[in-house]
mmCIF file of N, CA and C in Angstrom:
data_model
loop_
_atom_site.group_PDB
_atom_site.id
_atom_site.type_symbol
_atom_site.label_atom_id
_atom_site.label_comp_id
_atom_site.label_asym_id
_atom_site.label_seq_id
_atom_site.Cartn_x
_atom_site.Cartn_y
_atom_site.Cartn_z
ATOM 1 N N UNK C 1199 0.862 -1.155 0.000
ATOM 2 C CA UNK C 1199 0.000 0.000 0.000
ATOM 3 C C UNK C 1199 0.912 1.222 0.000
ATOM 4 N N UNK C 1200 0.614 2.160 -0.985
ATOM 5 C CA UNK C 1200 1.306 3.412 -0.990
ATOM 6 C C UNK C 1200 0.645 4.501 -0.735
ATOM 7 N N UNK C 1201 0.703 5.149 0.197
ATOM 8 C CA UNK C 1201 0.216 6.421 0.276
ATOM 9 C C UNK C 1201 1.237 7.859 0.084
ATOM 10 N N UNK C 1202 0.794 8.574 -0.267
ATOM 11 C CA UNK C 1202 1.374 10.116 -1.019
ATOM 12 C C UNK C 1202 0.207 11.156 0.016
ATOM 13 N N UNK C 1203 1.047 12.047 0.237
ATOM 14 C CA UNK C 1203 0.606 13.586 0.792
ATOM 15 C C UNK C 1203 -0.951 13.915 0.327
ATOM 16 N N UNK C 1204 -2.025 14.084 0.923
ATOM 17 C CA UNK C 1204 -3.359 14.939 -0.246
ATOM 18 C C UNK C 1204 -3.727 15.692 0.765
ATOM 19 N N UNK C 1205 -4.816 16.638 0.245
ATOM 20 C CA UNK C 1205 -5.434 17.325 1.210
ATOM 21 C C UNK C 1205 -5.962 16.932 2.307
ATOM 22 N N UNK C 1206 -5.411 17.796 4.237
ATOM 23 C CA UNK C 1206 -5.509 17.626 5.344
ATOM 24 C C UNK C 1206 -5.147 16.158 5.612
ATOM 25 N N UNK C 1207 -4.375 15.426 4.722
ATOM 26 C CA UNK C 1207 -3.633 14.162 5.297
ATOM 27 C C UNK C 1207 -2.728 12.791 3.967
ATOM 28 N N UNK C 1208 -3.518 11.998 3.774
ATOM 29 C CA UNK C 1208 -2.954 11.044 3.151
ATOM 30 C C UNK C 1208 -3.870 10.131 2.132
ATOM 31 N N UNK C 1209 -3.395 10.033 0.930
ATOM 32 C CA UNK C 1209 -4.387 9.382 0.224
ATOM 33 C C UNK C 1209 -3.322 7.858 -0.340
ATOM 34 N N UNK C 1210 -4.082 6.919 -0.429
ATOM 35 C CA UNK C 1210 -2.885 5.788 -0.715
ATOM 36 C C UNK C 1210 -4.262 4.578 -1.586
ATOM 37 N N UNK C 1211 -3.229 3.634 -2.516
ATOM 38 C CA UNK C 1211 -4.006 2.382 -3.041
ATOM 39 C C UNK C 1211 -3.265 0.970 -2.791
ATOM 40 N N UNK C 1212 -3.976 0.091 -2.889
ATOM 41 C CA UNK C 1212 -3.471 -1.042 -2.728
ATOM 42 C C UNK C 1212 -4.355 -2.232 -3.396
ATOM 43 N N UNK C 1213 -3.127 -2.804 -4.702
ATOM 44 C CA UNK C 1213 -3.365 -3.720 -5.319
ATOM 45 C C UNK C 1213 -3.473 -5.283 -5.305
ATOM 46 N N UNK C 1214 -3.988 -5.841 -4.598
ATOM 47 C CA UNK C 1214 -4.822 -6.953 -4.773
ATOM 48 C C UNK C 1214 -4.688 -7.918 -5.941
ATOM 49 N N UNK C 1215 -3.547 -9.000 -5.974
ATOM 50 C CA UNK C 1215 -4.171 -9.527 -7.117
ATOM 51 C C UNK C 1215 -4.659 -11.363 -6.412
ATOM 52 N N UNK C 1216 -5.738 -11.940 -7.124
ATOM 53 C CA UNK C 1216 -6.434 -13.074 -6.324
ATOM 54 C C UNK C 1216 -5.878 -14.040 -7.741
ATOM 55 N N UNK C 1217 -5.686 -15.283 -7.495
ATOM 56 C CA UNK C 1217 -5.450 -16.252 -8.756
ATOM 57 C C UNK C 1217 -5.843 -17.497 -8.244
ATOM 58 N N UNK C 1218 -6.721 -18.121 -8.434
ATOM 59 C CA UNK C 1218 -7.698 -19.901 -8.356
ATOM 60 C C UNK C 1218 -6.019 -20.418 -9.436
ATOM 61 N N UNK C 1219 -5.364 -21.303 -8.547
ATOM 62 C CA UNK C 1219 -4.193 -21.898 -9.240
ATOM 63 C C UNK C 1219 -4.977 -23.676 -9.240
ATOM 64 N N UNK C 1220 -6.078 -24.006 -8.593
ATOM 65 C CA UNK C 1220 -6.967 -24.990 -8.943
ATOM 66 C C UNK C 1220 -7.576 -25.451 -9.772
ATOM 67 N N UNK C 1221 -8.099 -26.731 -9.945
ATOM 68 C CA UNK C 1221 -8.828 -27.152 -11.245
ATOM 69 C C UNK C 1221 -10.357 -27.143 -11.137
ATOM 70 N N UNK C 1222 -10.626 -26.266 -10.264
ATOM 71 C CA UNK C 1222 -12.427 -26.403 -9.986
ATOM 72 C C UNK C 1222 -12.689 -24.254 -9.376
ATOM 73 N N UNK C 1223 -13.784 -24.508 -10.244
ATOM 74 C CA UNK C 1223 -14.400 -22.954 -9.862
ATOM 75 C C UNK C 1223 -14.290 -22.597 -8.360
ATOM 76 N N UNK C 1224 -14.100 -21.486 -7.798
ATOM 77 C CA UNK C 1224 -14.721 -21.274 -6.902
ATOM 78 C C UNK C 1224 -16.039 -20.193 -6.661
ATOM 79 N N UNK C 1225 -17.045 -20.363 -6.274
ATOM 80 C CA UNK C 1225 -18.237 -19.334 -6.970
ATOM 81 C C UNK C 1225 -18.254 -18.057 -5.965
ATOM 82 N N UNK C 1226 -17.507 -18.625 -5.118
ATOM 83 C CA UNK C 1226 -17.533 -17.075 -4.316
ATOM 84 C C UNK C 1226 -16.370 -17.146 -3.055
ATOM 85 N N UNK C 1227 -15.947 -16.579 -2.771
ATOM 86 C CA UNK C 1227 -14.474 -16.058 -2.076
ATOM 87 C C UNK C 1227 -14.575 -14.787 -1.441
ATOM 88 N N UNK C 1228 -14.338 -14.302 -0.238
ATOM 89 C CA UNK C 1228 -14.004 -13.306 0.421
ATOM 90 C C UNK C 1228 -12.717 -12.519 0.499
ATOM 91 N N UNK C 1229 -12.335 -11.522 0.262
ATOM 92 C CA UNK C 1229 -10.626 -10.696 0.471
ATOM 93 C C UNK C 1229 -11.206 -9.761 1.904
ATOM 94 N N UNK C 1230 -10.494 -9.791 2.645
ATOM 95 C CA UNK C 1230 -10.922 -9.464 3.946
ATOM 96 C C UNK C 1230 -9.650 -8.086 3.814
ATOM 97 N N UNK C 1231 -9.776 -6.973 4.382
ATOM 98 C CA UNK C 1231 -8.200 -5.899 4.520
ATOM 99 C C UNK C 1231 -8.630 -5.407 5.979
ATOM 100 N N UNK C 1232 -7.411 -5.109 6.138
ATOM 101 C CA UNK C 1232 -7.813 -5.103 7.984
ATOM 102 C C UNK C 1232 -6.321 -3.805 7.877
ATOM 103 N N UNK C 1233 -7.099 -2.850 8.293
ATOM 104 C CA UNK C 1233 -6.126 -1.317 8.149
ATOM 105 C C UNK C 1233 -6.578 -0.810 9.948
ATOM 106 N N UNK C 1234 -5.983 -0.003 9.983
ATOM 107 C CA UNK C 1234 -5.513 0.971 11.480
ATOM 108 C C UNK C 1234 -6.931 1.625 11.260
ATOM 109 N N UNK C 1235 -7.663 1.607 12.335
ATOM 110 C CA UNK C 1235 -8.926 2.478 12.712
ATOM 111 C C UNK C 1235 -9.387 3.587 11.850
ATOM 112 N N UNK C 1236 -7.987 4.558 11.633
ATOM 113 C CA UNK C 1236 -8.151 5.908 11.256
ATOM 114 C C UNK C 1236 -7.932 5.841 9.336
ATOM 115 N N UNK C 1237 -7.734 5.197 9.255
ATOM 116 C CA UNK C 1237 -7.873 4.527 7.663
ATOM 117 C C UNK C 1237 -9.254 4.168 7.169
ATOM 118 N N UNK C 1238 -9.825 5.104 5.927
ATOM 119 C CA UNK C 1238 -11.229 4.944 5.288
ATOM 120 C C UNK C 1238 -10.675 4.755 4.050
ATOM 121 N N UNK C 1239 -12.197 3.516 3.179
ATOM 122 C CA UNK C 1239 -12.260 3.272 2.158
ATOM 123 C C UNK C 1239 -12.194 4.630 1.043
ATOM 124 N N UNK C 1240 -11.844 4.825 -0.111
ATOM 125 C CA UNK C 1240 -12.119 5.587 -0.978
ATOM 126 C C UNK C 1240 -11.920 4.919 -2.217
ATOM 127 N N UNK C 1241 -12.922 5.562 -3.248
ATOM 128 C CA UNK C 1241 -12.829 5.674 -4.567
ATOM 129 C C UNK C 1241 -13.504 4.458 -4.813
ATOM 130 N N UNK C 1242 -13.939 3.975 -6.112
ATOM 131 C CA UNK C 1242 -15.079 2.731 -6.541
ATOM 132 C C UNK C 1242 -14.452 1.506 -6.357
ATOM 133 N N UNK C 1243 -13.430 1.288 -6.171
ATOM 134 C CA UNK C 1243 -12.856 -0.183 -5.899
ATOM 135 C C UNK C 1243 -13.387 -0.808 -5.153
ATOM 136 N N UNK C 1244 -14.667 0.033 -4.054
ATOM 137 C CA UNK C 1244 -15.201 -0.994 -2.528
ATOM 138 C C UNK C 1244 -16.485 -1.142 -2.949
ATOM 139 N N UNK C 1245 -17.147 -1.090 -4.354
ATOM 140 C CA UNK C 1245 -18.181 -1.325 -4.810
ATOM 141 C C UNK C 1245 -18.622 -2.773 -3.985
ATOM 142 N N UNK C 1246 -19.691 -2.740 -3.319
ATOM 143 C CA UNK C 1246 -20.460 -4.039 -2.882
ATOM 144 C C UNK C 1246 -19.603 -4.744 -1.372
ATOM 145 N N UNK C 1247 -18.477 -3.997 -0.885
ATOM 146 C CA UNK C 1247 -17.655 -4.370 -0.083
ATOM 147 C C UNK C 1247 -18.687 -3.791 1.761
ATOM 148 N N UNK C 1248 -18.582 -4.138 2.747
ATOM 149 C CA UNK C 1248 -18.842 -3.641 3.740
ATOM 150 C C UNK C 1248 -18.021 -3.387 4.934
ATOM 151 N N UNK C 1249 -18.319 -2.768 5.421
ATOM 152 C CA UNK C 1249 -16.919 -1.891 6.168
ATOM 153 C C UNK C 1249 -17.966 -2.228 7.713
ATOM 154 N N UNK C 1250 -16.820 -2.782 8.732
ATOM 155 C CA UNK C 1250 -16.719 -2.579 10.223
ATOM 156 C C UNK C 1250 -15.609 -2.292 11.062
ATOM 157 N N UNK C 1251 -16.051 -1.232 11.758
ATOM 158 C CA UNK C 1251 -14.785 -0.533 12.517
ATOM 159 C C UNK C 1251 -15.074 -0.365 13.649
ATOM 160 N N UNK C 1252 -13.727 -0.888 14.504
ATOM 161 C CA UNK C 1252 -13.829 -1.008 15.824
ATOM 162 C C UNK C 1252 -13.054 0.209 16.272
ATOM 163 N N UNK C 1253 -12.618 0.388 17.159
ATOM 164 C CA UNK C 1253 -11.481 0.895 18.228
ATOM 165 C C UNK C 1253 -10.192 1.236 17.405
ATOM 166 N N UNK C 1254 -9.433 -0.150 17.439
ATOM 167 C CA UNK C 1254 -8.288 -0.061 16.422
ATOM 168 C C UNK C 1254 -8.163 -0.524 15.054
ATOM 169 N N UNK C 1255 -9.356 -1.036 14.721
ATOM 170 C CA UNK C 1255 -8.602 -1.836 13.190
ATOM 171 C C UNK C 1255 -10.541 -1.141 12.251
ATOM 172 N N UNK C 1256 -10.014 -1.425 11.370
ATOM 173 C CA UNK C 1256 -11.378 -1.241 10.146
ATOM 174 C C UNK C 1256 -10.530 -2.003 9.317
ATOM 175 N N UNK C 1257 -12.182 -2.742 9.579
ATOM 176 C CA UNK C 1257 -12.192 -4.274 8.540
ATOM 177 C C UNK C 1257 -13.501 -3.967 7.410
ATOM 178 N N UNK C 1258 -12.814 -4.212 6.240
ATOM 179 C CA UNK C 1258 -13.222 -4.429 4.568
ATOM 180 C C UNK C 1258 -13.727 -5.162 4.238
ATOM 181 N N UNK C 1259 -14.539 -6.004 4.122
ATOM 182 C CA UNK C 1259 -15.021 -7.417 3.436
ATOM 183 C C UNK C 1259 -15.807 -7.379 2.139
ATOM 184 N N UNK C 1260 -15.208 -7.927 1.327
ATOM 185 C CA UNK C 1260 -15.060 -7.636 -0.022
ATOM 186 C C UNK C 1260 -15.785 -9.220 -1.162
ATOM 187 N N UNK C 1261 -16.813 -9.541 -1.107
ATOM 188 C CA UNK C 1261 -16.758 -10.797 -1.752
ATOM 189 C C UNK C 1261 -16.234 -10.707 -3.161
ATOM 190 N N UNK C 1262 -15.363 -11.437 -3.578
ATOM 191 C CA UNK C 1262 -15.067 -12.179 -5.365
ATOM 192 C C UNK C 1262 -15.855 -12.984 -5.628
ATOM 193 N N UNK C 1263 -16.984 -12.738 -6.384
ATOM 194 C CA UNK C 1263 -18.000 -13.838 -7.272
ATOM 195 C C UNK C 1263 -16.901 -14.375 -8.266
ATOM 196 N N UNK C 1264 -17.190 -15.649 -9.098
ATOM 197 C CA UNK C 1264 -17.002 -16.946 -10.143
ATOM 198 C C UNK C 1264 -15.534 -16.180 -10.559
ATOM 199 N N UNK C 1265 -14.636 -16.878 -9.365
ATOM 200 C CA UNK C 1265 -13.244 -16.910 -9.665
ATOM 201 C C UNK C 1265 -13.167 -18.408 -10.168
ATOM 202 N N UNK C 1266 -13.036 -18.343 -11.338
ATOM 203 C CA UNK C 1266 -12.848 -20.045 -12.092
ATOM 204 C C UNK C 1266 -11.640 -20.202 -12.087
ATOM 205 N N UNK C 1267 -11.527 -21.940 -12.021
ATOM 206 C CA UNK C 1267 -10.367 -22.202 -12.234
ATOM 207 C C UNK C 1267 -9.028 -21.481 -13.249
ATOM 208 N N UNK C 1268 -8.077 -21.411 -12.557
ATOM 209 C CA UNK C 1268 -7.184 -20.928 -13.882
ATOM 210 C C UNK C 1268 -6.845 -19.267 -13.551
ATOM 211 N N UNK C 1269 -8.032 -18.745 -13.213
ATOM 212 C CA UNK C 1269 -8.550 -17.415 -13.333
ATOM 213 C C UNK C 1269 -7.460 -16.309 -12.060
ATOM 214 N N UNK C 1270 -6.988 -15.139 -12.915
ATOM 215 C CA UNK C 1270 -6.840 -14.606 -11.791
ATOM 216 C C UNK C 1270 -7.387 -12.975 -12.410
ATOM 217 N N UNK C 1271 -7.590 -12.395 -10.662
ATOM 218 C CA UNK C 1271 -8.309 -10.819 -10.634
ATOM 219 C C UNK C 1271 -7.827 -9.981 -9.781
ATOM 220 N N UNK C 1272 -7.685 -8.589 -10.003
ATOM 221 C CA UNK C 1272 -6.925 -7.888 -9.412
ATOM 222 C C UNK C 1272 -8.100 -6.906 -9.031
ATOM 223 N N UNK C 1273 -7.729 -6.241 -7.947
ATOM 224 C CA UNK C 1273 -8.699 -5.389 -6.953
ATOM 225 C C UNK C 1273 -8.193 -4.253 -7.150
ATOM 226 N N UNK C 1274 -8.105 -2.975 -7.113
ATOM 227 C CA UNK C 1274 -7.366 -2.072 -7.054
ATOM 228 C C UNK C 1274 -8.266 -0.626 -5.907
ATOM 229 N N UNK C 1275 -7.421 -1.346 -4.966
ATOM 230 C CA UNK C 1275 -8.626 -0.383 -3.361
ATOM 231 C C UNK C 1275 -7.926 1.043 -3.119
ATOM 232 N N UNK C 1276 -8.680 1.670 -3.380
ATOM 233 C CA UNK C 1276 -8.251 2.833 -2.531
ATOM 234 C C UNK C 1276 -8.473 3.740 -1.114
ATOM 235 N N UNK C 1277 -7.936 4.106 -0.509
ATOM 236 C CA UNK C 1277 -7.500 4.811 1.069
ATOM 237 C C UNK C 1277 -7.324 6.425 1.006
ATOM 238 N N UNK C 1278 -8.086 6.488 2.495
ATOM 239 C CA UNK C 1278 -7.621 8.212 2.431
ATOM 240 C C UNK C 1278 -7.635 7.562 4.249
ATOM 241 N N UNK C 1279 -6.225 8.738 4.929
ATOM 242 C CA UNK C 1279 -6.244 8.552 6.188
ATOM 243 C C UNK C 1279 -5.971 10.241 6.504
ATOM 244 N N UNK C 1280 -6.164 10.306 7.887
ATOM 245 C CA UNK C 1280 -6.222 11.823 8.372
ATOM 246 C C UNK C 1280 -4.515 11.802 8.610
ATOM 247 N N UNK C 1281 -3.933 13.305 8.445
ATOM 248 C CA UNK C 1281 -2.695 13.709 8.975
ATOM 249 C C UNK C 1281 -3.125 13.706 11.098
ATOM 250 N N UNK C 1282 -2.248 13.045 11.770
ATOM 251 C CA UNK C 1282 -2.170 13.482 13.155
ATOM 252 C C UNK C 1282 -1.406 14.813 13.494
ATOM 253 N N UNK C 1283 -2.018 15.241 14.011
ATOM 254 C CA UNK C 1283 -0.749 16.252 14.956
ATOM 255 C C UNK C 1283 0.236 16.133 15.598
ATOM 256 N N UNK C 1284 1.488 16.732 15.176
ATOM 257 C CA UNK C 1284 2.818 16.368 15.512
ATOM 258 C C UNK C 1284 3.706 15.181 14.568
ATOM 259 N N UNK C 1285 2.509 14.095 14.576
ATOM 260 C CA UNK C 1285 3.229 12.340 13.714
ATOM 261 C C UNK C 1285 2.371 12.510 12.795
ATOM 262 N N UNK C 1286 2.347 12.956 11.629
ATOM 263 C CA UNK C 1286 1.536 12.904 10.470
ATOM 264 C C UNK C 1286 1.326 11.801 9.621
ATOM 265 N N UNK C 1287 2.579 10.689 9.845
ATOM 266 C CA UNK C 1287 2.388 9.267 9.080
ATOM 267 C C UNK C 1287 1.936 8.187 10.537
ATOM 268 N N UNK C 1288 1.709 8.953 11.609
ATOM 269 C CA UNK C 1288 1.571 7.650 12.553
ATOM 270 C C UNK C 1288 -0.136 6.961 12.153
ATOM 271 N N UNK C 1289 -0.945 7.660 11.652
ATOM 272 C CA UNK C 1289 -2.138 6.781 11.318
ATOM 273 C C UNK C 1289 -1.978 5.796 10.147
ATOM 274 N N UNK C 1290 -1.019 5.757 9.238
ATOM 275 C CA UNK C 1290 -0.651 4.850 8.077
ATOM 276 C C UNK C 1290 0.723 4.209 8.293
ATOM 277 N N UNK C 1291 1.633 4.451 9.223
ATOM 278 C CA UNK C 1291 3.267 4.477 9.232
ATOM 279 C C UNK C 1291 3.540 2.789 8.752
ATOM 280 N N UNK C 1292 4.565 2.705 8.482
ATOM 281 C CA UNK C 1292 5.001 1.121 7.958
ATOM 282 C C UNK C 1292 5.303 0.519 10.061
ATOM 283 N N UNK C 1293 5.294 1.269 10.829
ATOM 284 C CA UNK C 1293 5.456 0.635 11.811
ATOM 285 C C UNK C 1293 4.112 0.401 12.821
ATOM 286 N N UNK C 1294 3.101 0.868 11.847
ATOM 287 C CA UNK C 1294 1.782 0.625 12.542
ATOM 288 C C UNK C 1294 1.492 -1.060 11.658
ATOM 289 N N UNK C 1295 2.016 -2.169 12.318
ATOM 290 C CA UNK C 1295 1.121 -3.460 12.425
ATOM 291 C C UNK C 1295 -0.513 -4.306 12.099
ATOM 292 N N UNK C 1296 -1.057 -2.943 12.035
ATOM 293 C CA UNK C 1296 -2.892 -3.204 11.759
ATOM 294 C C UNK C 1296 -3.189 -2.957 10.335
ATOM 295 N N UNK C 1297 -2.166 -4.161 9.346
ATOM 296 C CA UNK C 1297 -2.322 -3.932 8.111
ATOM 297 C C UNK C 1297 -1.994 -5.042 6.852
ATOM 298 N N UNK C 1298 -3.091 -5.695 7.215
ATOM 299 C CA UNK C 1298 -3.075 -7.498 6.763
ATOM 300 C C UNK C 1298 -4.631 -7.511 5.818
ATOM 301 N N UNK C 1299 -4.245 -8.823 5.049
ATOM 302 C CA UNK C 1299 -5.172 -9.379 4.548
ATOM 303 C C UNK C 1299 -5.434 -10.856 4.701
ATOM 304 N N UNK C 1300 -7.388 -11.054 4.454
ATOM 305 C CA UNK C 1300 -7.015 -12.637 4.244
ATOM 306 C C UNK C 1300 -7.991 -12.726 3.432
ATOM 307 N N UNK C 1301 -7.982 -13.997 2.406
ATOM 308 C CA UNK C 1301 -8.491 -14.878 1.324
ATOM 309 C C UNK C 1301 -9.157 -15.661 1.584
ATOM 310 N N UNK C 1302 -10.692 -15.845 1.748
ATOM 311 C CA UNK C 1302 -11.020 -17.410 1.798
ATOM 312 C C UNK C 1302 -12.316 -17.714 1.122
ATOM 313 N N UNK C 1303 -12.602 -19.246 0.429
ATOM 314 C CA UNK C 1303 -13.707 -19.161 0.253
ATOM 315 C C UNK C 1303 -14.808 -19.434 1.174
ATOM 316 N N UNK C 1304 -15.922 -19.083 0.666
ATOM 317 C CA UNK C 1304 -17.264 -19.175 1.343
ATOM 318 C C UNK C 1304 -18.271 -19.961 0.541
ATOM 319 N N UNK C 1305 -18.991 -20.137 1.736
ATOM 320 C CA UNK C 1305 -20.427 -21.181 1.103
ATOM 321 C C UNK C 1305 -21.068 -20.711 0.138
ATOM 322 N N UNK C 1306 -21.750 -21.564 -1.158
ATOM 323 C CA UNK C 1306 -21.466 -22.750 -1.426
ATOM 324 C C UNK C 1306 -19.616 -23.404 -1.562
ATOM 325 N N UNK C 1307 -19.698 -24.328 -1.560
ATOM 326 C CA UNK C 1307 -18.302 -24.398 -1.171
ATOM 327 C C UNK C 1307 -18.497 -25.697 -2.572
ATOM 328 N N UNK C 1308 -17.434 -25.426 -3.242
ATOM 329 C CA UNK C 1308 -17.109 -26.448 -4.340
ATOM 330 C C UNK C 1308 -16.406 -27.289 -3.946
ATOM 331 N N UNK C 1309 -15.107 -27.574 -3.102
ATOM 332 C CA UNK C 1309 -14.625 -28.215 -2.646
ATOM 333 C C UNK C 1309 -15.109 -29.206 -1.425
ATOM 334 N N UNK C 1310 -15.206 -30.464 -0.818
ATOM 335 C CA UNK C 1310 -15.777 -31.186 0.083
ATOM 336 C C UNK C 1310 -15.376 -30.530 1.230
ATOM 337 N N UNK C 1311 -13.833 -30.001 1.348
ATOM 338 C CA UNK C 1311 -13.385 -29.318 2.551
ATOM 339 C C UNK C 1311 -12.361 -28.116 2.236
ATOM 340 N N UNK C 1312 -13.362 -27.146 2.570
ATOM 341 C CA UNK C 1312 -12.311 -25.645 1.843
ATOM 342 C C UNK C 1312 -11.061 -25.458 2.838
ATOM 343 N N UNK C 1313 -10.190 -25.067 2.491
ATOM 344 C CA UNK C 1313 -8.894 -24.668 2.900
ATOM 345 C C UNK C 1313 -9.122 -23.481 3.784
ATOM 346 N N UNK C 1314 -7.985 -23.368 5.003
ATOM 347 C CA UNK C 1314 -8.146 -22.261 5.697
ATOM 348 C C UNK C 1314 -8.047 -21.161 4.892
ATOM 349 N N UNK C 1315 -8.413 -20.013 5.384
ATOM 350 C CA UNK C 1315 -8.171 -18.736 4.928
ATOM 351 C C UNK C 1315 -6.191 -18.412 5.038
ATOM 352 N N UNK C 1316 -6.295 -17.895 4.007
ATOM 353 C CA UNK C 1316 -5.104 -17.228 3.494
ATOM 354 C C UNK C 1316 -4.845 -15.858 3.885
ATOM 355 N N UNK C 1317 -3.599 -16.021 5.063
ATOM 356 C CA UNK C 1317 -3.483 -14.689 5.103
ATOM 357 C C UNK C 1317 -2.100 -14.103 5.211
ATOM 358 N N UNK C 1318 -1.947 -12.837 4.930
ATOM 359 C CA UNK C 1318 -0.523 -12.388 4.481
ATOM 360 C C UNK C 1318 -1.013 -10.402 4.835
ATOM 361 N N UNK C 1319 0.025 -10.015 5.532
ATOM 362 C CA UNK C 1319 0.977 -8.571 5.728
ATOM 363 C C UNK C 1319 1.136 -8.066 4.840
ATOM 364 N N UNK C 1320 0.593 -6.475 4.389
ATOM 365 C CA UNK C 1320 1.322 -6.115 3.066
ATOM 366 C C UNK C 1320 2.189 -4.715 3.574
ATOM 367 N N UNK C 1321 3.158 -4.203 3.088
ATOM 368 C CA UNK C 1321 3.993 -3.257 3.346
ATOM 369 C C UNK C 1321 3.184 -1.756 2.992
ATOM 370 N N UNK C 1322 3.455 -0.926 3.848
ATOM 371 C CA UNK C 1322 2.796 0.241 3.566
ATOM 372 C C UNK C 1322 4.387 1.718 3.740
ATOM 373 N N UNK C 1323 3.953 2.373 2.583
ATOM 374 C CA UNK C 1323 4.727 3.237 2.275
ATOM 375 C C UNK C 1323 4.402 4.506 2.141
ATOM 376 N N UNK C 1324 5.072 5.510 3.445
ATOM 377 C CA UNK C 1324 4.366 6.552 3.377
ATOM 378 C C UNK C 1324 5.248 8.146 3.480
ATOM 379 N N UNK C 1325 4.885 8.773 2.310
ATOM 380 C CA UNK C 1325 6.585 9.911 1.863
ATOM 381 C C UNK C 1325 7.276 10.707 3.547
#
């Protein structure tokens, strides 16, 4: 995730790409993004996505309809976070931790027994 300077704080995107490396459809799949509290969705990439925010983290949930076998799709999300006073990158900083994703599918389930959710840290970069 990169974020750049915008008005009264920080605007940043983060690219997403999903790939079914399997031999069977999956008809529906979740990408979950889990950002620092003070981090909001922006721009059309969160079309159909729903947003819950606690305390410290705001969580994204994003379903992927008929990822077929073979198939891969890229997300392209965008972020706006507020400047703080005094620490202006501490609401996005690469040393703020509250900034993961996970992958999994959901019911109907094509497979007899779906695989845990997939999850992975992405690096955030901020000028």
């Amino acid at each position: 995730m990169t974020f750049h300077r915008a008005s009264g704080g920080y605007a940043g995107e983060l690219t997403v790409t999903v790939h079914n490396g399997g031999t069977l459809d999956v008809p529906r799949a979740e990408l979950a993004v889990f950002v620092p509290a003070q981090v909001r969705p922006a721009g059309d990439g969160w079309t159909g996505c729903t947003v819950a925010a606690d305390v410290e983290a705001l969580v994204l949930r994003c379903t992927v309809p008929d990822l077929g076998a073979g198939a891969t799709r890229q997300l392209h999300l965008g972020f706006v976070a507020p400047a703080i006073q005094g620490r202006p990158d501490e609401a996005v900083g690469p040393d703020n931790h509250d900034h993961y994703l996970t992958f999994d599918q959901r019911p109907p389930y094509v497979l007899e027994k779906p695989r845990d959710a997939l999850e992975t840290s992405f690096p955030v970069v901020v000028p």
